[in-house]
Tab-separated table of C-alpha atoms in Angstrom:
chain	number	residue	atom	x	y	z
A	1	MET	CA	0.000	0.000	0.000
A	2	ILE	CA	1.306	3.450	-0.893
A	3	SER	CA	0.375	6.371	1.324
A	4	VAL	CA	0.251	9.865	-0.125
A	5	HIS	CA	0.358	12.725	2.360
A	6	GLU	CA	-0.715	16.339	1.856
A	7	THR	CA	-1.597	15.886	-1.807
A	8	GLU	CA	-4.329	18.492	-1.402
A	9	LYS	CA	-1.644	21.195	-1.040
A	10	LEU	CA	-0.300	20.889	-4.586
A	11	SER	CA	-0.551	23.897	-6.881
A	12	LEU	CA	-2.702	23.746	-10.008
A	13	GLN	CA	0.427	23.506	-12.166
A	14	GLU	CA	1.706	20.563	-10.112
A	15	ILE	CA	-1.686	18.869	-10.376
A	16	GLU	CA	-1.676	19.307	-14.154
A	17	LYS	CA	1.853	17.857	-14.426
A	18	PHE	CA	0.838	14.930	-12.221
A	19	LEU	CA	-2.206	14.151	-14.380
A	20	LEU	CA	-0.124	14.222	-17.561
A	21	ALA	CA	2.555	11.982	-16.070
A	22	ALA	CA	0.190	9.500	-14.396
A	23	GLN	CA	-2.175	8.716	-17.244
A	24	ASP	CA	-1.777	4.943	-16.873
A	25	VAL	CA	-1.719	4.955	-13.065
A	26	ARG	CA	-4.916	4.177	-11.166
A	27	PHE	CA	-5.530	4.843	-7.475
A	28	GLU	CA	-8.296	3.643	-5.204
A	29	ALA	CA	-9.259	4.732	-1.721
A	30	ASN	CA	-10.019	2.418	1.182
A	31	GLN	CA	-12.514	4.143	3.455
A	32	ARG	CA	-15.269	6.529	2.484
A	33	GLU	CA	-14.737	8.905	5.434
A	34	GLU	CA	-11.060	9.336	4.526
A	35	VAL	CA	-11.930	9.989	0.890
A	36	TYR	CA	-14.608	12.533	1.759
A	37	GLY	CA	-12.257	14.295	4.179
A	38	TRP	CA	-9.482	14.430	1.588
A	39	ILE	CA	-11.827	15.779	-1.101
A	40	GLU	CA	-13.168	18.431	1.265
A	41	ARG	CA	-9.655	19.530	2.273
A	42	LEU	CA	-8.571	19.660	-1.376
A	43	LEU	CA	-11.560	21.732	-2.498
A	44	CYS	CA	-11.121	24.102	0.435
A	45	GLN	CA	-7.331	24.417	0.016
A	46	GLN	CA	-7.637	25.061	-3.717
A	47	GLU	CA	-10.544	27.511	-3.211
A	48	TYR	CA	-12.705	25.558	-5.635
A	49	LEU	CA	-15.539	28.098	-5.640
A	50	ARG	CA	-13.197	30.890	-6.785
A	51	GLN	CA	-11.563	28.902	-9.590
A	52	GLY	CA	-12.368	29.263	-13.259
A	53	ARG	CA	-13.875	26.554	-15.425
A	54	ARG	CA	-10.531	25.067	-16.535
A	55	ALA	CA	-9.140	24.876	-12.998
A	56	ARG	CA	-12.343	23.277	-11.665
A	57	GLY	CA	-12.162	20.649	-14.399
A	58	LEU	CA	-8.528	19.986	-13.570
A	59	LEU	CA	-9.379	19.547	-9.887
A	60	ARG	CA	-12.213	17.149	-10.730
A	61	CYS	CA	-9.877	15.045	-12.912
A	62	TYR	CA	-7.336	15.000	-10.103
A	63	ILE	CA	-9.927	13.898	-7.549
A	64	GLY	CA	-11.119	11.162	-9.893
A	65	LYS	CA	-7.567	9.934	-10.488
A	66	MET	CA	-6.644	9.928	-6.805
A	67	THR	CA	-9.847	8.323	-5.483
A	68	GLY	CA	-11.072	6.107	-8.311
A	69	LEU	CA	-14.574	7.583	-8.026
A	70	SER	CA	-16.830	7.799	-11.062
A	71	ARG	CA	-17.807	11.079	-12.734
A	72	ALA	CA	-21.330	10.773	-11.322
A	73	GLN	CA	-20.018	10.340	-7.775
A	74	LEU	CA	-17.653	13.289	-8.222
A	75	THR	CA	-20.484	15.455	-9.513
A	76	ARG	CA	-22.605	14.553	-6.490
A	77	LEU	CA	-19.823	15.184	-3.968
A	78	VAL	CA	-18.616	18.438	-5.537
A	79	GLY	CA	-22.232	19.611	-5.798
A	80	ARG	CA	-22.726	18.860	-2.117
A	81	TYR	CA	-19.559	20.845	-1.340
A	82	VAL	CA	-20.788	23.802	-3.403
A	83	ALA	CA	-24.204	23.721	-1.703
A	84	THR	CA	-23.168	23.108	1.914
A	85	GLY	CA	-19.399	23.601	2.132
A	86	GLN	CA	-19.021	19.965	3.214
A	87	VAL	CA	-18.517	16.673	1.421
A	88	GLY	CA	-19.523	14.420	4.344
A	89	LYS	CA	-22.110	11.701	4.218
A	90	LYS	CA	-25.655	12.787	3.553
A	91	ALA	CA	-27.991	12.478	6.522
A	92	THR	CA	-30.401	9.560	6.347
A	93	ARG	CA	-34.023	10.455	5.779
A	94	ARG	CA	-35.639	7.335	7.207
A	95	PRO	CA	-36.412	7.551	10.908
A	96	SER	CA	-35.347	4.630	13.048
A	97	LEU	CA	-37.297	3.165	15.930
A	98	PRO	CA	-36.666	5.410	18.964
A	99	ALA	CA	-34.714	3.943	21.878
A	100	ALA	CA	-37.565	4.953	24.206
A	101	LEU	CA	-39.797	2.292	22.629
A	102	TYR	CA	-37.221	-0.399	23.392
A	103	GLU	CA	-37.076	0.786	26.988
A	104	ARG	CA	-40.858	0.352	27.334
A	105	GLY	CA	-40.668	-3.245	26.188
A	106	TYR	CA	-41.566	-3.039	22.506
A	107	ARG	CA	-39.888	-5.628	20.325
A	108	VAL	CA	-39.451	-5.946	16.592
A	109	ILE	CA	-41.099	-9.209	15.545
A	110	SER	CA	-40.374	-10.923	12.265
A	111	THR	CA	-43.494	-12.074	10.400
A	112	GLY	CA	-41.606	-14.765	8.508
A	113	ARG	CA	-42.604	-13.506	5.069
């Protein structure tokens, strides 16, 4: 396993050189939380919202190369960053059974279907 530290601090020129040199190299990330944190730090460090169209495209290519995420996933994550300033996991919308019900003695029973 190869560990890359502080890759979010590269300049745009260094990122462009890296992408040209590493065309046949493929990276993949291990844990989602680490990936999301790295993407968020990169976008913040590079001031993604202030960049022009070419620089934003370069950053997206770099993120895709470094994480192995698809274009659709990148679009979703970058869009979430633009909207909220964070890349973290989206909050679940389904409510779970409150702990208070378990304390009163309610049980989840399987119907066998």
